[in-house]
Short mmCIF file of C-alpha atoms in Angstrom, two decimals:
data_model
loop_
_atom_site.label_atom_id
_atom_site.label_comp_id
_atom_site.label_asym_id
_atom_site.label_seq_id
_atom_site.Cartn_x
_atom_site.Cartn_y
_atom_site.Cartn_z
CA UNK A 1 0.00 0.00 0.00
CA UNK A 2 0.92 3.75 -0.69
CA UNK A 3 1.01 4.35 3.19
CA UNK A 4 3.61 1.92 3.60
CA UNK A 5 6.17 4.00 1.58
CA UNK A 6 5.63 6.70 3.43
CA UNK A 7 8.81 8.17 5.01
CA UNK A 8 10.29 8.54 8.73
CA UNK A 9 10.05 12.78 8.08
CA UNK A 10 6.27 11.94 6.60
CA UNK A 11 5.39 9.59 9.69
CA UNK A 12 6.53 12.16 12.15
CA UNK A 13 4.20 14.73 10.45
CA UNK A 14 1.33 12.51 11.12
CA UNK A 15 -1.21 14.24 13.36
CA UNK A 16 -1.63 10.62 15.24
CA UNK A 17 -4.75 11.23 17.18
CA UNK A 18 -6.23 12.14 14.28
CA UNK A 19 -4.64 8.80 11.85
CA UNK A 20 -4.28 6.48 14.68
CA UNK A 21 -1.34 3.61 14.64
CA UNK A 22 -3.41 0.88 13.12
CA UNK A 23 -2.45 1.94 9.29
CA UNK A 24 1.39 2.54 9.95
CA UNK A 25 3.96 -0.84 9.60
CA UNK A 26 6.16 -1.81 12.25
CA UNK A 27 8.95 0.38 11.01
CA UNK A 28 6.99 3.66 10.65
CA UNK A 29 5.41 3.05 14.31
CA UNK A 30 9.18 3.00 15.36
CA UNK A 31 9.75 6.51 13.93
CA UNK A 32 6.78 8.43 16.23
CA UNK A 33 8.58 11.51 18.52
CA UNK A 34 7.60 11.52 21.77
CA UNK A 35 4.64 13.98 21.37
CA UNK A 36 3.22 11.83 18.65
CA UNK A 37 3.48 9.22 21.54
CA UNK A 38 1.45 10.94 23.88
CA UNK A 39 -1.37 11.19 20.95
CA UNK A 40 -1.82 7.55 21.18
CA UNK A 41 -5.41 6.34 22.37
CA UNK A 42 -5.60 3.23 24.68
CA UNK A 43 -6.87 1.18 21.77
CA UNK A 44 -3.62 1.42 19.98
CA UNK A 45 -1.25 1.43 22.88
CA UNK A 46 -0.83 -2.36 21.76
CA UNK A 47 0.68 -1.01 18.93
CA UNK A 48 3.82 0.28 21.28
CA UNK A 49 7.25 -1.02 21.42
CA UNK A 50 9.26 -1.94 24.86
CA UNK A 51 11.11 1.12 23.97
CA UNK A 52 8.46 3.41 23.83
CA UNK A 53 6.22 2.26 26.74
CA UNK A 54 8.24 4.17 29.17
CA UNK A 55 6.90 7.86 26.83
CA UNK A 56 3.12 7.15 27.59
CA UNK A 57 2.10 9.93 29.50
CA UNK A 58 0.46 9.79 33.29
CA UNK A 59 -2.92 11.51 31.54
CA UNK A 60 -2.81 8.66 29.01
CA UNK A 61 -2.28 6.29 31.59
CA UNK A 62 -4.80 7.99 34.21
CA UNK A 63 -7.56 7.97 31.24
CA UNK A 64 -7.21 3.75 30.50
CA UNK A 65 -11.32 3.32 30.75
CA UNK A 66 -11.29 -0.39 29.64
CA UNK A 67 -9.23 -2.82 30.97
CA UNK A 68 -9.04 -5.09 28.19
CA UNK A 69 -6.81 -2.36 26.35
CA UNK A 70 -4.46 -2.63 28.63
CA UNK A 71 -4.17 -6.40 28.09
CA UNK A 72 -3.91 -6.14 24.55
CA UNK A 73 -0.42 -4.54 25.05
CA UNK A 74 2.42 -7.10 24.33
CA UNK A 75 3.88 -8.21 27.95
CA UNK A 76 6.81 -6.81 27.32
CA UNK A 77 5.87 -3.34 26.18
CA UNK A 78 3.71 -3.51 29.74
CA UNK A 79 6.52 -4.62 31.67
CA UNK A 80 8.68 -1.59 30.35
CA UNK A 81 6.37 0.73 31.85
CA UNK A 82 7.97 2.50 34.47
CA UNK A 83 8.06 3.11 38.67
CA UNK A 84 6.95 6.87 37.95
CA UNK A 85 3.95 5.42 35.52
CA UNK A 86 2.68 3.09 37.37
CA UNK A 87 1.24 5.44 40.15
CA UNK A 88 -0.90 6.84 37.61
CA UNK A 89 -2.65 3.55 36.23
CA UNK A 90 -6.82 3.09 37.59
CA UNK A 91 -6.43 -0.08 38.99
CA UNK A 92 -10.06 0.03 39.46
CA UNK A 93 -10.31 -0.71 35.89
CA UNK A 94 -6.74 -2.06 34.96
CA UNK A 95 -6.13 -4.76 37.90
CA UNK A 96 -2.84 -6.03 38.75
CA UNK A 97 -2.57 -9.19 36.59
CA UNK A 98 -0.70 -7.55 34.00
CA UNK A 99 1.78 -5.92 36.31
CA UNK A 100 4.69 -7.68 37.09
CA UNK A 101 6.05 -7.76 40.81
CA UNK A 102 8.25 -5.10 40.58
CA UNK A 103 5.43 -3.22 39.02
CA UNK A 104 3.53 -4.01 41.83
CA UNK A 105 5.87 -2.75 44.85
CA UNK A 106 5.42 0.70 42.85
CA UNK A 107 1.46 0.98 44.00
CA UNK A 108 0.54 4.10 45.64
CA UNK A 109 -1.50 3.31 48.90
CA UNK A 110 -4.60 4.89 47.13
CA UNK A 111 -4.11 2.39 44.10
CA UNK A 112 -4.10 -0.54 46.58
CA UNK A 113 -7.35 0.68 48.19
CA UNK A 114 -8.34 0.06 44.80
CA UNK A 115 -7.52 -3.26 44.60
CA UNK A 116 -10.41 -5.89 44.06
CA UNK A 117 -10.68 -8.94 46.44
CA UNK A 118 -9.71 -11.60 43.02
CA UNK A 119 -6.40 -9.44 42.97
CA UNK A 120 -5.57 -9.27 46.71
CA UNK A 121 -3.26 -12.37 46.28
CA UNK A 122 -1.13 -10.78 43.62
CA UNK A 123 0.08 -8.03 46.73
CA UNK A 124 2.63 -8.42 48.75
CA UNK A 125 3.35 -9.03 52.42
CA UNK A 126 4.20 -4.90 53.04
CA UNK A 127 1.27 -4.50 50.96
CA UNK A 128 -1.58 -6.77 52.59
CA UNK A 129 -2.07 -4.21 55.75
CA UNK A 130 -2.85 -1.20 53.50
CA UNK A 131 -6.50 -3.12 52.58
CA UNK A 132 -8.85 -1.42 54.20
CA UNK A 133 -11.64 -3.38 56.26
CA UNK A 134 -13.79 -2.52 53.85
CA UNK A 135 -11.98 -4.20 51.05
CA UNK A 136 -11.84 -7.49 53.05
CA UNK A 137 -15.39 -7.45 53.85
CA UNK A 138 -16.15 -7.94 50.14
CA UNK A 139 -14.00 -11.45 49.96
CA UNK A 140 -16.90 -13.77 48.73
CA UNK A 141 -15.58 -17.00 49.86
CA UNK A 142 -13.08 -18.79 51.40
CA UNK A 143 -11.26 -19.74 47.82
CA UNK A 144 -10.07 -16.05 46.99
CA UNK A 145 -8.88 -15.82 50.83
CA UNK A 146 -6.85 -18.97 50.60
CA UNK A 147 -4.89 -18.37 46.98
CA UNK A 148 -3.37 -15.28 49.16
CA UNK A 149 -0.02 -16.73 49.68
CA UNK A 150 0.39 -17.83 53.69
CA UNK A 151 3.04 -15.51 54.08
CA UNK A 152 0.86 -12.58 52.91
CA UNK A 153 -2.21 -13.37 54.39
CA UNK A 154 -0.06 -13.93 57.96
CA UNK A 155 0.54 -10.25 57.47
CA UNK A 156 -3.22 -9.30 58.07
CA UNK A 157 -3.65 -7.23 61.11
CA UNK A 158 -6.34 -7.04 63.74
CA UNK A 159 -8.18 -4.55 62.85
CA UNK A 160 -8.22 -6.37 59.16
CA UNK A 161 -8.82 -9.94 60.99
CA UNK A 162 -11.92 -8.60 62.64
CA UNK A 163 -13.35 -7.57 59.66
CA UNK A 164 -13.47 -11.31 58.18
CA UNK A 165 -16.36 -13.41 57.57
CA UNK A 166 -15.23 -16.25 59.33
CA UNK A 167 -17.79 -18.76 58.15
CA UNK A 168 -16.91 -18.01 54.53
CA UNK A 169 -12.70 -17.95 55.27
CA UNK A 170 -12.34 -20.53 57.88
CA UNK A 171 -10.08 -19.85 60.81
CA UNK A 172 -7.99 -22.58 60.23
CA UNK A 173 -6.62 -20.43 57.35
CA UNK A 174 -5.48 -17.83 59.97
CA UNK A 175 -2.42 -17.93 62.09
CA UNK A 176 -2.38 -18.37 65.72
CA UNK A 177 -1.68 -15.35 66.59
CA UNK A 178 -3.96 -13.82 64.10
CA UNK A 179 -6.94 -15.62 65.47
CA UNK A 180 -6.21 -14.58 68.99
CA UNK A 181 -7.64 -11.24 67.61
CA UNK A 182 -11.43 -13.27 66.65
CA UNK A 183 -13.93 -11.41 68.33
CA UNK A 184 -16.65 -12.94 70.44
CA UNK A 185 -19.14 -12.11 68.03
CA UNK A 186 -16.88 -14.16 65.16
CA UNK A 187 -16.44 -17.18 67.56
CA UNK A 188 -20.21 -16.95 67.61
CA UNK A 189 -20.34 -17.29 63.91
CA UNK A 190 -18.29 -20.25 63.32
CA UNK A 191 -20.82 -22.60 62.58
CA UNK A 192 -18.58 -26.42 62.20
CA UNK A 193 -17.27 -27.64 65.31
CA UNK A 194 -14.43 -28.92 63.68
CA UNK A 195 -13.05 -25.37 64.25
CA UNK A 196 -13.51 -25.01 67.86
CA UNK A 197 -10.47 -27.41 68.45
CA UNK A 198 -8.22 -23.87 67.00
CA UNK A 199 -9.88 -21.90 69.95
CA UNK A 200 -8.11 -21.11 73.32
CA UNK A 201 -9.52 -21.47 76.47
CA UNK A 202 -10.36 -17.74 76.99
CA UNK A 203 -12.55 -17.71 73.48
CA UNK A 204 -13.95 -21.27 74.09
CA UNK A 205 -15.90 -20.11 77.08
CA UNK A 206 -17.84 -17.68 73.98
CA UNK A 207 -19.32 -20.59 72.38
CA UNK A 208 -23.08 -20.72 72.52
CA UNK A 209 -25.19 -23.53 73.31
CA UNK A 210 -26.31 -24.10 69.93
CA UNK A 211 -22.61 -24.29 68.92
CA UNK A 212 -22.12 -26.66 71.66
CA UNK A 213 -24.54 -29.02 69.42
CA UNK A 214 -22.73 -28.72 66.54
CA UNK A 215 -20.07 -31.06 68.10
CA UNK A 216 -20.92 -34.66 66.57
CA UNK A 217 -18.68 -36.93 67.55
CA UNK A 218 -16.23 -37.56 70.76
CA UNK A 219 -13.17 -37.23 68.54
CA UNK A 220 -14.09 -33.93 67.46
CA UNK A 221 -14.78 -33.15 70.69
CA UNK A 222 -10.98 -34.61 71.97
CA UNK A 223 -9.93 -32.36 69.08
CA UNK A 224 -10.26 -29.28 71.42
CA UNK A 225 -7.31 -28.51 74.13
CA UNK A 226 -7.97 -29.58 77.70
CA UNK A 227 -7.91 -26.21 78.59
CA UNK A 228 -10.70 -25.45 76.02
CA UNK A 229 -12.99 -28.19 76.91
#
C-alpha cells in the first residue's frame, strides 16, 4: 500500500490522534517523537514497542477506561512501563494481573485501596495491611482468601482480621496469633465444630449452646485442648 512508503520525516508529520497507529507498519510506528506518543489512544497502545512504553504519559495512563486495552499490550511493552507510571494507572479498571512484581511494589496506597478482592493475592506481604476493612469485607468465599499466599495473608492485622467473615474464610486459614484477635461475636459465627479445636480457652468459654450441638462426635470433641474443653 501507498502508506507503507511513506517516510520517517512523513510519519513524524502525522497528526496521530487524528490517523491512529493501526495503518502505519512496524517500522513507521518506530519513527513516532515523543509527542506523537502521547497522541496515542488506549486502543492502539498495543501497537507500542518496549522502547516506547516508558513515553506514555500519566494523563494517558490515568484515562485507561477499559481494561481489556491494557491487556492487549504485548507483555513486554507492559513490563517496560515505568516506577513513575505506574502510580498513575486506575487499577479500578486495569487490575494487577498484567503488572509484574516489581510493578507491583510501585502501587501508591490509594491504588491498593483500589484493589479488588480476586487481585488481593497478587500483593505483597508490606502490601496486605494497607487493605482497608472494607476491602476485606467484600472477599466472597473462602477460595479467593486462601490463593493469598500464607506468608501474605499472615501479614493481616487485627483490625483487618476482625473484619473477616469467618464462616466463609475458615479460621484454620489464619495464624495463631492472628486468630487470637477473633472477636466474640466471630467465635459466635463459626458454625462447624471442627473449628472449635483452633480456639483457646479464653474464646472457648464464647461458644453458645447451639454451637455446643454442633459437636458430633467424641473425637471432634478430643480435638479441642484440655484447657478449652
Amino acid at each position: 500500500p501507498a502508506r507503507a512508503a511513506l517516510t520517517g520525516e512523513q510519519v513524524r508529520a502525522l497528526s496521530i490522534d487524528d490517523v491512529g497507529l493501526s495503518g502505519l507498519t512496524r517500522t513507521q510506528v518506530d519513527q513516532l517523537t515523543t509527542v506523537q506518543i502521547h497522541q496515542v489512544d488506549e486502543r492502539d497502545f498495543d501497537f507500542l514497542t518496549p522502547k516506547q512504553s516508558p513515553n506514555i504519559s500519566s494523563e494517558q495512563l490515568a484515562g485507561i477506561d477499559n481494561g481489556w486495552w491494557f491487556g492487549q499490550m504485548p507483555a513486554d511493552a507492559r513490563a517496560a512501563l515505568t516506577a513513575i507510571q505506574i502510580p498513575s494507572l486506575p487499577i479500578e479498571v486495569v487490575g494487577l494481573r498484567y503488572l509484574t512484581t516489581t510493578q507491583i511494589d510501585s502501587l501508591t496506597l490509594n491504588q491498593i485501596h483500589e484493589v479488588d478482592y480476586d487481585d488481593y493475592d497478587k500483593l505483597h506481604v508490606d502490601q496486605i495491611d494497607d487493605l482497608t476493612v472494607e476491602q476485606i469485607a467484600t472477599i466472597p468465599n473462602g477460595w479467593y482468601f486462601n490463593k493469598i499466599p500464607e506468608a501474605v495473608r499472615a501479614g493481616l492485622t487485627a483490625v483487618q482480621i476482625q473484619a473477616l467473615d469467618v464462616v466463609i474464610v475458615t479460621i484454620n486459614h489464619l495464624t495463631a496469633s492472628q486468630r487470637l484477635n477473633l472477636m466474640t461475636e466471630q467465635i459466635q459465627a463459626l458454625d462447624d465444630g471442627w473449628y472449635f479445636r483452633l480456639l483457646t480457652a479464653e474464646q472457648a468459654v464464647s461458644l453458645t449452646p447451639e454451637q455446643m450441638g454442633l459437636i458430633d462426635s467424641s473425637w471432634e470433641f478430643n480435638q479441642m485442648s484440655d484447657e478449652a474443653r
